[in-house]
Every structure is written in C-alpha cells, then in structure tokens.
mmCIF file of C-alpha atoms and ligand atoms in Angstrom:
data_model
loop_
_atom_site.group_PDB
_atom_site.id
_atom_site.type_symbol
_atom_site.label_atom_id
_atom_site.label_comp_id
_atom_site.label_asym_id
_atom_site.label_seq_id
_atom_site.Cartn_x
_atom_site.Cartn_y
_atom_site.Cartn_z
ATOM 1 C CA MET R 1 -93.615 -67.100 51.158
ATOM 2 C CA GLU R 2 -92.784 -69.103 48.044
ATOM 3 C CA ARG R 3 -94.357 -72.212 49.589
ATOM 4 C CA LEU R 4 -97.768 -70.597 49.221
ATOM 5 C CA LEU R 5 -97.276 -70.353 45.476
ATOM 6 C CA GLU R 6 -95.893 -73.889 45.233
ATOM 7 C CA HIS R 7 -99.180 -75.082 46.722
ATOM 8 C CA ALA R 8 -101.379 -72.594 44.859
ATOM 9 C CA GLU R 9 -103.187 -75.237 42.872
ATOM 10 C CA ARG R 10 -104.003 -77.488 45.837
ATOM 11 C CA LEU R 11 -105.115 -74.467 47.852
ATOM 12 C CA GLY R 12 -107.396 -73.223 45.086
ATOM 13 C CA LEU R 13 -105.424 -69.981 44.694
ATOM 14 C CA GLY R 14 -105.454 -70.217 40.896
ATOM 15 C CA PRO R 15 -107.286 -66.962 40.103
ATOM 16 C CA TRP R 16 -104.999 -64.963 42.397
ATOM 17 C CA ALA R 17 -101.708 -66.828 41.920
ATOM 18 C CA GLY R 18 -100.332 -64.227 39.493
ATOM 19 C CA GLU R 19 -101.132 -61.286 41.746
ATOM 20 C CA LEU R 20 -99.811 -63.114 44.804
ATOM 21 C CA ALA R 21 -96.589 -63.959 42.971
ATOM 22 C CA ALA R 22 -96.070 -60.284 42.070
ATOM 23 C CA LEU R 23 -96.808 -59.208 45.651
ATOM 24 C CA ILE R 24 -94.410 -61.772 47.093
ATOM 25 C CA ALA R 25 -91.652 -60.767 44.660
ATOM 26 C CA ARG R 26 -92.140 -57.101 45.639
ATOM 27 C CA LYS R 27 -91.891 -57.923 49.348
ATOM 28 C CA GLN R 28 -88.793 -60.042 48.834
ATOM 29 C CA ARG R 29 -87.081 -57.182 47.022
ATOM 30 C CA TYR R 30 -88.032 -54.777 49.800
ATOM 31 C CA ILE R 31 -86.816 -57.059 52.565
ATOM 32 C CA ALA R 32 -83.531 -57.823 50.843
ATOM 33 C CA GLY R 33 -82.772 -54.335 49.648
ATOM 34 C CA VAL R 34 -84.397 -51.339 51.226
ATOM 35 C CA ASP R 35 -84.799 -51.865 54.923
ATOM 36 C CA ALA R 36 -81.646 -51.973 57.113
ATOM 37 C CA LYS R 37 -83.361 -53.748 60.018
ATOM 38 C CA ALA R 38 -84.723 -56.370 57.665
ATOM 39 C CA ARG R 39 -81.244 -56.993 56.289
ATOM 40 C CA ARG R 40 -80.018 -57.580 59.843
ATOM 41 C CA TYR R 41 -82.925 -59.935 60.425
ATOM 42 C CA LEU R 42 -81.954 -61.808 57.263
ATOM 43 C CA ASP R 43 -78.374 -62.179 58.525
ATOM 44 C CA THR R 44 -79.679 -63.477 61.845
ATOM 45 C CA PHE R 45 -81.958 -65.888 60.001
ATOM 46 C CA ALA R 46 -78.981 -67.175 57.998
ATOM 47 C CA SER R 47 -77.141 -67.864 61.295
ATOM 48 C CA LEU R 48 -79.871 -70.137 62.673
ATOM 49 C CA PRO R 49 -78.620 -73.568 63.700
ATOM 50 C CA GLU R 50 -79.772 -76.641 61.844
ATOM 51 C CA GLY R 51 -82.324 -78.573 63.802
ATOM 52 C CA ALA R 52 -85.456 -80.608 63.443
ATOM 53 C CA PRO R 53 -87.908 -80.947 66.310
ATOM 54 C CA ALA R 54 -88.774 -84.539 67.192
ATOM 55 C CA SER R 55 -92.298 -83.336 67.990
ATOM 56 C CA VAL R 56 -94.473 -80.225 67.813
ATOM 57 C CA GLU R 57 -97.367 -79.548 70.197
ATOM 58 C CA LEU R 58 -99.864 -76.987 68.924
ATOM 59 C CA ALA R 59 -102.853 -77.804 71.109
ATOM 60 C CA SER R 60 -101.402 -76.617 74.418
ATOM 61 C CA ASP R 61 -101.380 -73.056 75.776
ATOM 62 C CA ARG R 62 -97.607 -72.945 75.342
ATOM 63 C CA VAL R 63 -96.904 -73.869 71.716
ATOM 64 C CA ARG R 64 -94.023 -76.326 71.910
ATOM 65 C CA ILE R 65 -91.626 -76.836 69.018
ATOM 66 C CA GLY R 66 -89.085 -79.542 69.812
ATOM 67 C CA ASP R 67 -87.473 -80.537 73.101
ATOM 68 C CA PRO R 68 -84.163 -79.470 74.696
ATOM 69 C CA GLY R 69 -82.553 -82.733 73.602
ATOM 70 C CA ASP R 70 -83.299 -82.057 69.905
ATOM 71 C CA LEU R 71 -80.554 -79.411 69.734
ATOM 72 C CA ASP R 72 -76.973 -79.492 71.083
ATOM 73 C CA PRO R 73 -76.097 -76.875 73.771
ATOM 74 C CA ALA R 74 -73.974 -74.698 71.469
ATOM 75 C CA SER R 75 -76.742 -74.555 68.865
ATOM 76 C CA ARG R 76 -79.235 -73.671 71.582
ATOM 77 C CA GLU R 77 -77.098 -70.663 72.548
ATOM 78 C CA THR R 78 -76.926 -69.535 68.904
ATOM 79 C CA LEU R 79 -80.693 -69.882 68.708
ATOM 80 C CA ARG R 80 -81.185 -67.973 71.966
ATOM 81 C CA ALA R 81 -79.116 -65.073 70.559
ATOM 82 C CA ALA R 82 -81.224 -65.058 67.376
ATOM 83 C CA LEU R 83 -84.408 -64.969 69.428
ATOM 84 C CA GLY R 84 -82.951 -62.042 71.365
ATOM 85 C CA ASP R 85 -82.234 -60.186 68.124
ATOM 86 C CA TYR R 86 -85.886 -60.584 67.150
ATOM 87 C CA ARG R 87 -87.193 -58.948 70.358
ATOM 88 C CA PRO R 88 -89.731 -57.751 71.401
ATOM 89 C CA TRP R 89 -91.774 -60.946 71.465
ATOM 90 C CA ARG R 90 -95.308 -59.634 71.763
ATOM 91 C CA LYS R 91 -97.299 -62.863 71.422
ATOM 92 C CA GLY R 92 -96.797 -66.294 72.945
ATOM 93 C CA PRO R 93 -95.989 -68.333 74.931
ATOM 94 C CA PHE R 94 -93.759 -70.708 72.964
ATOM 95 C CA ALA R 95 -91.138 -73.248 73.923
ATOM 96 C CA LEU R 96 -88.550 -73.694 71.195
ATOM 97 C CA PHE R 97 -86.191 -76.598 71.804
ATOM 98 C CA GLY R 98 -86.734 -75.982 75.513
ATOM 99 C CA ILE R 99 -86.154 -72.205 75.379
ATOM 100 C CA GLU R 100 -89.221 -70.728 77.037
ATOM 101 C CA LEU R 101 -90.405 -67.664 75.173
ATOM 102 C CA ASP R 102 -92.736 -65.831 77.511
ATOM 103 C CA ALA R 103 -94.038 -63.035 75.373
ATOM 104 C CA GLU R 104 -95.533 -59.725 76.490
ATOM 105 C CA TRP R 105 -99.028 -61.123 75.886
ATOM 106 C CA ASP R 106 -100.211 -64.447 77.175
ATOM 107 C CA SER R 107 -102.167 -65.063 73.976
ATOM 108 C CA SER R 108 -103.535 -68.358 75.240
ATOM 109 C CA LEU R 109 -106.042 -66.383 77.312
ATOM 110 C CA LYS R 110 -107.651 -64.826 74.218
ATOM 111 C CA TRP R 111 -107.590 -68.126 72.361
ATOM 112 C CA ASN R 112 -109.331 -69.857 75.266
ATOM 113 C CA ARG R 113 -111.955 -67.096 75.358
ATOM 114 C CA LEU R 114 -112.876 -67.662 71.723
ATOM 115 C CA ARG R 115 -112.188 -71.304 70.849
ATOM 116 C CA GLU R 116 -115.546 -72.690 71.992
ATOM 117 C CA HIS R 117 -117.516 -70.037 70.106
ATOM 118 C CA ILE R 118 -116.150 -70.328 66.576
ATOM 119 C CA ALA R 119 -117.118 -72.742 63.806
ATOM 120 C CA PRO R 120 -114.725 -75.727 63.963
ATOM 121 C CA LEU R 121 -111.734 -74.946 61.739
ATOM 122 C CA ALA R 122 -111.231 -78.444 60.306
ATOM 123 C CA GLY R 123 -110.999 -78.273 56.515
ATOM 124 C CA ARG R 124 -111.549 -74.510 56.407
ATOM 125 C CA ARG R 125 -109.555 -71.813 54.629
ATOM 126 C CA VAL R 126 -108.648 -69.310 57.305
ATOM 127 C CA LEU R 127 -107.206 -65.791 57.051
ATOM 128 C CA ASP R 128 -105.674 -64.166 60.137
ATOM 129 C CA ILE R 129 -105.301 -60.419 59.600
ATOM 130 C CA GLY R 130 -102.521 -58.992 61.770
ATOM 131 C CA SER R 131 -101.183 -62.437 62.639
ATOM 132 C CA SER R 132 -98.106 -61.089 64.479
ATOM 133 C CA ASN R 133 -95.681 -63.976 65.065
ATOM 134 C CA GLY R 134 -98.284 -66.593 64.220
ATOM 135 C CA TYR R 135 -99.222 -67.745 67.715
ATOM 136 C CA TYR R 136 -102.878 -68.072 66.688
ATOM 137 C CA LEU R 137 -102.016 -69.609 63.301
ATOM 138 C CA PHE R 138 -100.257 -72.422 65.146
ATOM 139 C CA ARG R 139 -103.170 -72.840 67.557
ATOM 140 C CA MET R 140 -105.590 -72.900 64.579
ATOM 141 C CA ALA R 141 -103.465 -75.523 62.846
ATOM 142 C CA ALA R 142 -104.160 -77.933 65.711
ATOM 143 C CA ALA R 143 -107.760 -78.055 64.415
ATOM 144 C CA ASP R 144 -106.545 -79.179 60.954
ATOM 145 C CA PRO R 145 -107.733 -76.373 58.646
ATOM 146 C CA ALA R 146 -107.111 -76.652 54.893
ATOM 147 C CA LEU R 147 -105.137 -73.397 55.098
ATOM 148 C CA ALA R 148 -104.198 -70.958 57.862
ATOM 149 C CA LEU R 149 -102.818 -67.859 56.136
ATOM 150 C CA GLY R 150 -101.490 -65.029 58.285
ATOM 151 C CA ILE R 151 -100.721 -61.545 57.070
ATOM 152 C CA GLU R 152 -98.438 -59.372 59.178
ATOM 153 C CA PRO R 153 -96.766 -56.235 57.815
ATOM 154 C CA TYR R 154 -94.517 -55.461 60.805
ATOM 155 C CA LEU R 155 -91.237 -57.131 59.937
ATOM 156 C CA THR R 156 -90.075 -57.947 63.468
ATOM 157 C CA ASN R 157 -93.265 -59.958 64.012
ATOM 158 C CA TRP R 158 -93.096 -61.557 60.601
ATOM 159 C CA PHE R 159 -89.456 -62.637 61.070
ATOM 160 C CA GLN R 160 -90.430 -64.205 64.386
ATOM 161 C CA PHE R 161 -93.096 -66.167 62.532
ATOM 162 C CA ARG R 162 -90.591 -67.147 59.877
ATOM 163 C CA LEU R 163 -88.157 -68.406 62.502
ATOM 164 C CA LEU R 164 -90.799 -70.433 64.335
ATOM 165 C CA GLN R 165 -92.210 -71.942 61.145
ATOM 166 C CA HIS R 166 -88.652 -72.656 59.880
ATOM 167 C CA TYR R 167 -88.446 -75.226 62.664
ATOM 168 C CA ALA R 168 -92.116 -76.175 63.176
ATOM 169 C CA ARG R 169 -92.866 -76.767 59.469
ATOM 170 C CA VAL R 170 -96.607 -76.960 60.006
ATOM 171 C CA PRO R 171 -97.915 -77.782 56.519
ATOM 172 C CA GLN R 172 -101.149 -75.757 56.485
ATOM 173 C CA VAL R 173 -99.607 -72.607 57.948
ATOM 174 C CA TYR R 174 -98.326 -69.755 55.752
ATOM 175 C CA GLY R 175 -97.421 -66.146 56.486
ATOM 176 C CA LEU R 176 -96.988 -63.106 54.268
ATOM 177 C CA PRO R 177 -95.430 -59.789 55.365
ATOM 178 C CA VAL R 178 -98.262 -57.730 53.890
ATOM 179 C CA ARG R 179 -101.062 -55.432 54.930
ATOM 180 C CA PHE R 180 -104.666 -56.476 54.462
ATOM 181 C CA GLU R 181 -105.099 -53.684 51.926
ATOM 182 C CA GLU R 182 -102.290 -55.160 49.818
ATOM 183 C CA LEU R 183 -103.849 -58.616 49.419
ATOM 184 C CA PRO R 184 -105.467 -59.336 46.047
ATOM 185 C CA ASP R 185 -109.252 -59.129 46.064
ATOM 186 C CA MET R 186 -109.767 -62.799 46.995
ATOM 187 C CA ALA R 187 -113.542 -62.423 47.004
ATOM 188 C CA GLY R 188 -115.395 -65.359 48.550
ATOM 189 C CA TYR R 189 -112.219 -67.396 49.126
ATOM 190 C CA PHE R 190 -112.059 -67.744 52.916
ATOM 191 C CA ASP R 191 -114.325 -69.709 55.259
ATOM 192 C CA THR R 192 -113.171 -67.837 58.374
ATOM 193 C CA VAL R 193 -111.491 -64.468 58.735
ATOM 194 C CA PHE R 194 -109.901 -63.484 62.049
ATOM 195 C CA SER R 195 -109.364 -59.797 62.740
ATOM 196 C CA MET R 196 -108.022 -59.457 66.242
ATOM 197 C CA GLY R 197 -106.447 -56.294 67.595
ATOM 198 C CA VAL R 198 -106.473 -54.568 64.217
ATOM 199 C CA LEU R 199 -109.751 -52.665 63.674
ATOM 200 C CA TYR R 200 -108.859 -49.796 66.032
ATOM 201 C CA HIS R 201 -105.821 -49.128 63.841
ATOM 202 C CA ARG R 202 -108.069 -48.423 60.829
ATOM 203 C CA ARG R 203 -109.200 -44.938 59.889
ATOM 204 C CA ALA R 204 -112.296 -46.246 58.075
ATOM 205 C CA PRO R 205 -113.506 -49.209 60.144
ATOM 206 C CA LEU R 206 -116.773 -49.720 58.220
ATOM 207 C CA GLU R 207 -114.922 -50.002 54.942
ATOM 208 C CA THR R 208 -112.435 -52.394 56.504
ATOM 209 C CA LEU R 209 -115.291 -54.583 57.788
ATOM 210 C CA ALA R 210 -116.936 -54.555 54.357
ATOM 211 C CA ALA R 211 -113.605 -55.538 52.749
ATOM 212 C CA MET R 212 -113.278 -58.429 55.209
ATOM 213 C CA ARG R 213 -116.790 -59.560 54.363
ATOM 214 C CA ARG R 214 -115.913 -59.633 50.661
ATOM 215 C CA MET R 215 -113.122 -62.102 51.381
ATOM 216 C CA LEU R 216 -115.583 -64.509 53.006
ATOM 217 C CA ARG R 217 -117.593 -67.093 51.176
ATOM 218 C CA ARG R 218 -121.359 -67.068 51.624
ATOM 219 C CA GLY R 219 -122.015 -68.287 55.181
ATOM 220 C CA GLY R 220 -118.374 -67.661 56.168
ATOM 221 C CA GLU R 221 -117.473 -66.409 59.629
ATOM 222 C CA LEU R 222 -115.737 -63.287 60.893
ATOM 223 C CA VAL R 223 -114.032 -63.470 64.280
ATOM 224 C CA LEU R 224 -113.539 -59.885 65.378
ATOM 225 C CA GLU R 225 -111.694 -58.707 68.455
ATOM 226 C CA THR R 226 -111.122 -55.057 69.136
ATOM 227 C CA LEU R 227 -110.833 -52.420 71.847
ATOM 228 C CA VAL R 228 -114.188 -51.098 73.040
ATOM 229 C CA ILE R 229 -115.448 -48.482 75.475
ATOM 230 C CA PRO R 230 -117.841 -49.373 78.282
ATOM 231 C CA GLY R 231 -121.524 -48.429 78.074
ATOM 232 C CA GLU R 232 -124.689 -49.171 76.154
ATOM 233 C CA GLY R 233 -124.792 -45.986 74.058
ATOM 234 C CA GLU R 234 -124.292 -46.297 70.306
ATOM 235 C CA LEU R 235 -121.094 -44.292 70.560
ATOM 236 C CA ALA R 236 -117.461 -44.465 69.537
ATOM 237 C CA LEU R 237 -114.428 -42.751 71.057
ATOM 238 C CA CYS R 238 -111.963 -41.065 68.707
ATOM 239 C CA PRO R 239 -108.820 -40.255 70.725
ATOM 240 C CA ALA R 240 -107.445 -36.763 70.191
ATOM 241 C CA GLU R 241 -103.887 -38.054 69.772
ATOM 242 C CA ARG R 242 -102.878 -41.189 71.595
ATOM 243 C CA TYR R 243 -104.696 -44.008 73.321
ATOM 244 C CA ALA R 244 -102.596 -45.999 75.815
ATOM 245 C CA LYS R 245 -99.565 -44.255 74.249
ATOM 246 C CA MET R 246 -100.442 -45.616 70.767
ATOM 247 C CA ASN R 247 -100.620 -42.885 68.128
ATOM 248 C CA ASN R 248 -102.382 -45.063 65.558
ATOM 249 C CA VAL R 249 -105.705 -45.704 67.306
ATOM 250 C CA TYR R 250 -108.701 -44.143 65.585
ATOM 251 C CA PHE R 251 -112.054 -45.516 66.798
ATOM 252 C CA LEU R 252 -113.094 -47.400 69.934
ATOM 253 C CA PRO R 253 -116.808 -48.208 69.743
ATOM 254 C CA SER R 254 -119.117 -49.415 72.486
ATOM 255 C CA VAL R 255 -120.297 -52.998 71.915
ATOM 256 C CA PRO R 256 -123.738 -51.805 70.622
ATOM 257 C CA CYS R 257 -121.959 -49.432 68.239
ATOM 258 C CA LEU R 258 -119.657 -52.225 67.029
ATOM 259 C CA GLU R 259 -122.709 -54.407 66.375
ATOM 260 C CA ILE R 260 -124.174 -51.594 64.265
ATOM 261 C CA TRP R 261 -120.922 -51.285 62.301
ATOM 262 C CA LEU R 262 -121.038 -55.019 61.585
ATOM 263 C CA ARG R 263 -124.691 -54.875 60.515
ATOM 264 C CA ARG R 264 -124.093 -51.865 58.294
ATOM 265 C CA ALA R 265 -121.103 -53.655 56.747
ATOM 266 C CA GLY R 266 -123.502 -56.438 55.737
ATOM 267 C CA PHE R 267 -122.929 -59.063 58.444
ATOM 268 C CA THR R 268 -125.680 -61.076 60.117
ATOM 269 C CA ALA R 269 -125.913 -63.449 63.120
ATOM 270 C CA ILE R 270 -123.798 -61.026 65.146
ATOM 271 C CA ARG R 271 -122.882 -62.319 68.606
ATOM 272 C CA CYS R 272 -120.748 -60.687 71.265
ATOM 273 C CA VAL R 273 -119.223 -63.654 73.089
ATOM 274 C CA ASP R 274 -116.851 -61.900 75.475
ATOM 275 C CA VAL R 275 -115.812 -58.542 76.886
ATOM 276 C CA SER R 276 -112.684 -58.551 79.051
ATOM 277 C CA ARG R 277 -110.597 -55.898 80.734
ATOM 278 C CA THR R 278 -106.936 -56.340 79.846
ATOM 279 C CA THR R 279 -104.993 -57.121 83.015
ATOM 280 C CA GLY R 280 -101.363 -57.491 83.995
ATOM 281 C CA ALA R 281 -101.859 -61.266 83.865
ATOM 282 C CA GLU R 282 -102.449 -61.015 80.103
ATOM 283 C CA GLN R 283 -100.057 -58.202 79.111
ATOM 284 C CA ARG R 284 -96.814 -57.706 81.057
ATOM 285 C CA LYS R 285 -93.087 -57.257 80.744
ATOM 286 C CA THR R 286 -90.914 -60.352 80.411
ATOM 287 C CA GLU R 287 -87.267 -60.959 79.571
ATOM 288 C CA TRP R 288 -88.270 -61.116 75.868
ATOM 289 C CA VAL R 289 -89.802 -57.637 75.864
ATOM 290 C CA ASN R 290 -87.574 -54.557 75.742
ATOM 291 C CA THR R 291 -90.369 -51.953 75.568
ATOM 292 C CA GLU R 292 -93.074 -50.472 77.788
ATOM 293 C CA THR R 293 -96.154 -52.517 78.610
ATOM 294 C CA LEU R 294 -99.687 -52.200 80.039
ATOM 295 C CA GLU R 295 -98.715 -50.789 83.458
ATOM 296 C CA ASP R 296 -96.858 -47.941 81.710
ATOM 297 C CA PHE R 297 -99.980 -47.116 79.667
ATOM 298 C CA LEU R 298 -102.338 -46.697 82.645
ATOM 299 C CA ASP R 299 -102.812 -43.742 84.991
ATOM 300 C CA PRO R 300 -100.682 -44.632 88.050
ATOM 301 C CA ARG R 301 -103.331 -43.031 90.342
ATOM 302 C CA ASP R 302 -106.325 -44.664 88.646
ATOM 303 C CA PRO R 303 -105.828 -47.947 86.769
ATOM 304 C CA GLU R 304 -109.393 -47.603 85.393
ATOM 305 C CA MET R 305 -108.026 -44.919 83.067
ATOM 306 C CA THR R 306 -105.280 -44.743 80.484
ATOM 307 C CA ILE R 307 -102.486 -42.247 80.977
ATOM 308 C CA GLU R 308 -104.411 -39.937 78.579
ATOM 309 C CA GLY R 309 -107.599 -40.109 80.714
ATOM 310 C CA TYR R 310 -109.586 -42.527 78.522
ATOM 311 C CA PRO R 311 -111.251 -45.739 79.775
ATOM 312 C CA ALA R 312 -108.576 -48.416 80.311
ATOM 313 C CA PRO R 313 -108.265 -51.146 77.654
ATOM 314 C CA ARG R 314 -111.101 -53.614 77.399
ATOM 315 C CA ARG R 315 -111.607 -55.872 74.406
ATOM 316 C CA ALA R 316 -114.742 -57.372 72.921
ATOM 317 C CA LEU R 317 -114.915 -60.549 70.884
ATOM 318 C CA LEU R 318 -117.682 -60.755 68.294
ATOM 319 C CA ILE R 319 -118.619 -63.388 65.767
ATOM 320 C CA ALA R 320 -120.622 -62.610 62.646
ATOM 321 C CA ARG R 321 -121.667 -64.281 59.414
ATOM 322 C CA ASN R 322 -121.446 -63.190 55.797
ATOM 323 C CA PRO R 323 -124.938 -63.903 54.476
ATOM 324 C CA GLY R 324 -123.547 -63.826 50.908
HETATM 325 N N1 GEK P 401 -103.361 -53.012 57.804
HETATM 326 C C1 GEK P 401 -102.929 -54.086 58.459
HETATM 327 N N2 GEK P 401 -103.018 -55.314 57.890
HETATM 328 C C2 GEK P 401 -102.593 -56.411 58.557
HETATM 329 N N3 GEK P 401 -102.033 -56.352 59.794
HETATM 330 C C3 GEK P 401 -101.923 -55.153 60.375
HETATM 331 C C4 GEK P 401 -102.364 -53.979 59.767
HETATM 332 N N4 GEK P 401 -102.112 -52.921 60.596
HETATM 333 C C5 GEK P 401 -101.526 -53.436 61.705
HETATM 334 N N5 GEK P 401 -101.401 -54.786 61.564
HETATM 335 C C6 GEK P 401 -100.806 -55.722 62.526
HETATM 336 O O1 GEK P 401 -101.821 -56.116 63.409
HETATM 337 C C7 GEK P 401 -101.246 -56.508 64.633
HETATM 338 C C8 GEK P 401 -102.022 -55.924 65.777
HETATM 339 S S1 GEK P 401 -101.647 -56.683 67.338
HETATM 340 C C9 GEK P 401 -102.735 -58.072 67.325
HETATM 341 C C10 GEK P 401 -102.046 -59.367 67.026
HETATM 342 C C11 GEK P 401 -102.936 -60.600 67.097
HETATM 343 N N6 GEK P 401 -103.916 -60.621 66.004
HETATM 344 C C12 GEK P 401 -103.631 -60.687 68.418
HETATM 345 O O2 GEK P 401 -104.851 -60.581 68.446
HETATM 346 O O3 GEK P 401 -102.953 -60.866 69.423
HETATM 347 C C13 GEK P 401 -102.403 -55.596 68.446
HETATM 348 C C14 GEK P 401 -102.621 -56.197 69.779
HETATM 349 O O4 GEK P 401 -101.643 -56.378 70.486
HETATM 350 O O5 GEK P 401 -103.778 -56.546 70.082
HETATM 351 C C15 GEK P 401 -99.801 -56.032 64.636
HETATM 352 O O6 GEK P 401 -98.972 -57.152 64.566
HETATM 353 C C16 GEK P 401 -99.731 -55.128 63.423
HETATM 354 O O7 GEK P 401 -98.458 -55.127 62.813
#
C-alpha cells in the first residue's frame, strides 16, 4: 500500500496523494486492529518464508512466480500452509515456486475473451475495480502499463494479492483493500477502467457507471463485464432475494438494456464483444476452494436455471469510451 505513495510523484498522483495517504492509514489501522480474521492473515503473512523468484511469467494463462528450485522444500511447505490459510482461492491459475494454485475460476478464459478487443495497455494508467487476488493485474502488467492499480475490499482476496505480489514484485502493480466508493475522486486520471463481475453487486448501476466514467480521461476506455439475462428486450431482472445463492445481486440487464445504461451514463462507442454462458470448465471446485461452486448454484434438474429459477449465469463483455 505504502509503495503507491512512495511513487505518487512519478505516477502523477499529486492532487490525490493526501487523500490516498489518509485512506491507506485508515485501512492499515482497521486491518491491524479491528478485524480478527485480518489479524490472523497478518500473522500468516509474517510467517512467509524468504524467497526470491528467479523469474516471473505474466504472459501465460497460468501466472508463474518462481520455480520449485527457487525455494527449499521446508520453505515450500510453510508457503503451502500459508496459501491454505488464505483459502478460498477464487481466481487463478497461478504457480508459486512450483505450487500449482488452481483456483475456483479459470480466469484465463475471460482474459482470452477480452484481450484482443481492448486498447493496448502499454503506457496506460489502469484501474481494476474488484481486482480480487490480482490475477488480471498481473496479466495486464505483461503489456507494460504505466500503472495497474487494483482495488479489492474483501480481505481474503486482498491478502492473496499481497502474498503473490510480495514474491512477484511487479513494479507497475499496486493493490488497495478499498471499495470503489472509497477512492478519492480521481477525475480524468485513468486511461482504462476495468469493472468485471462487480456491477451486479451495485444497487444503483447507472450511478456507478457514471462514477467510473468520471475516473476516465477523455477518450479513455471502460471494460465492463457483468451478468446478463438472455433476450433482446430492454429489460433488467431484479432478483427477489438471491441469485445463484448470492444475496447481494441487484440488477441483471439484457445486453440491449446494458447498452442503454452505458449510453445514459455518458459513454459512446459501445461494443458488446462477447456473451458467454458460465460453464463448469470456467468455475469449479478445486483443492484450493472450500466453498460451494457453480454446480451447487444451478437447478439439478435443469442446468439452464439457477436454483432460484432464474436464467443460469451468462456474462457479457462490453467496451465503451468516455467522450470527455
Ligand atoms: N464496491 C466495490 N468496490 C470494489 N470491489 C468490489 C466492490 N464490491 C465487491 N467488490 C469485489 O469485486 C469482486 C467481484 S468478483 C470479480 C473479480 C474479478 N474482477 C473477475 O472479473 O474475475 C465476482 C466474480 O466472481 O465475477 C470481489 O472480489 C468483491 O470483493
């Protein structure tokens, strides 16, 4: 976290450095003091073995940090226990000093669906909202952005990121354990904003889209991925209680409805580049996941429906521009 402030000048964060410093100090106090799970995570972090990877490979589907030979066997076992303490691993896959972390989601599939469609990230300032353990931040870093900043409020995910970056030390990559709403108003700062898997968690999606647009410079790009419903009607589903057992899902639009939301939030050049049904190849249980997964969320008699009777998860990927 502090690294971001150390580099504030180079990163052009000057106008927001004070607010970011206050936010970071607040989060540090919270993590160290209030939250029992976070204190355990801190203890686990302190137990991590020393080690420096001889090489890091960010451009492959499995992000590889070091090789088995970079760490002695006893240290590898200590590391494996730490990784176990930080379960569930939702996003991946990673290989950390030869330990293969097959996460619940094979996130390479989404990255490969979008990579050809986005503006090249070289030299850009990128914000990833809901960055989880940073899988996409690491993949972005392979394209040499000026900055890849992830924000992820859920501490288990953020500690996973912290652990991975502790070893990977990718210079452009930073992560803060904060919600989007907590970030200072960094109007016009970012060249690309990623919002993947987050919009359906928002109660006021149009306002969230407008807030994302504010963060973009004129001509900047939004990469939006969210759950959608099938059909051409300009309609959105609002689940009565839960959707796929999640109690924090508010709106699932059709693709035409999502395009209208983007237009009404001020975006132009709106393109839907992919719609995919989520399958068991993309989201499944692995040894690093100690919770339910996709197959538990679907109707056992009809996999086209969720357990609540809604259309099964499908996700659309849209790209849009901030005209300024
Ligand atoms: N207000 C918020 N601000 C920032 N993050 C949030 C907020 N609310 C929830 N999150 C975080 O957004 C992430 C949503 S997962 C997508 C991960 C990745 N992007 C992916 O596309 O695989 C959902 C999925 O599995 O698709 C979680 O890590 C939340 O903690």
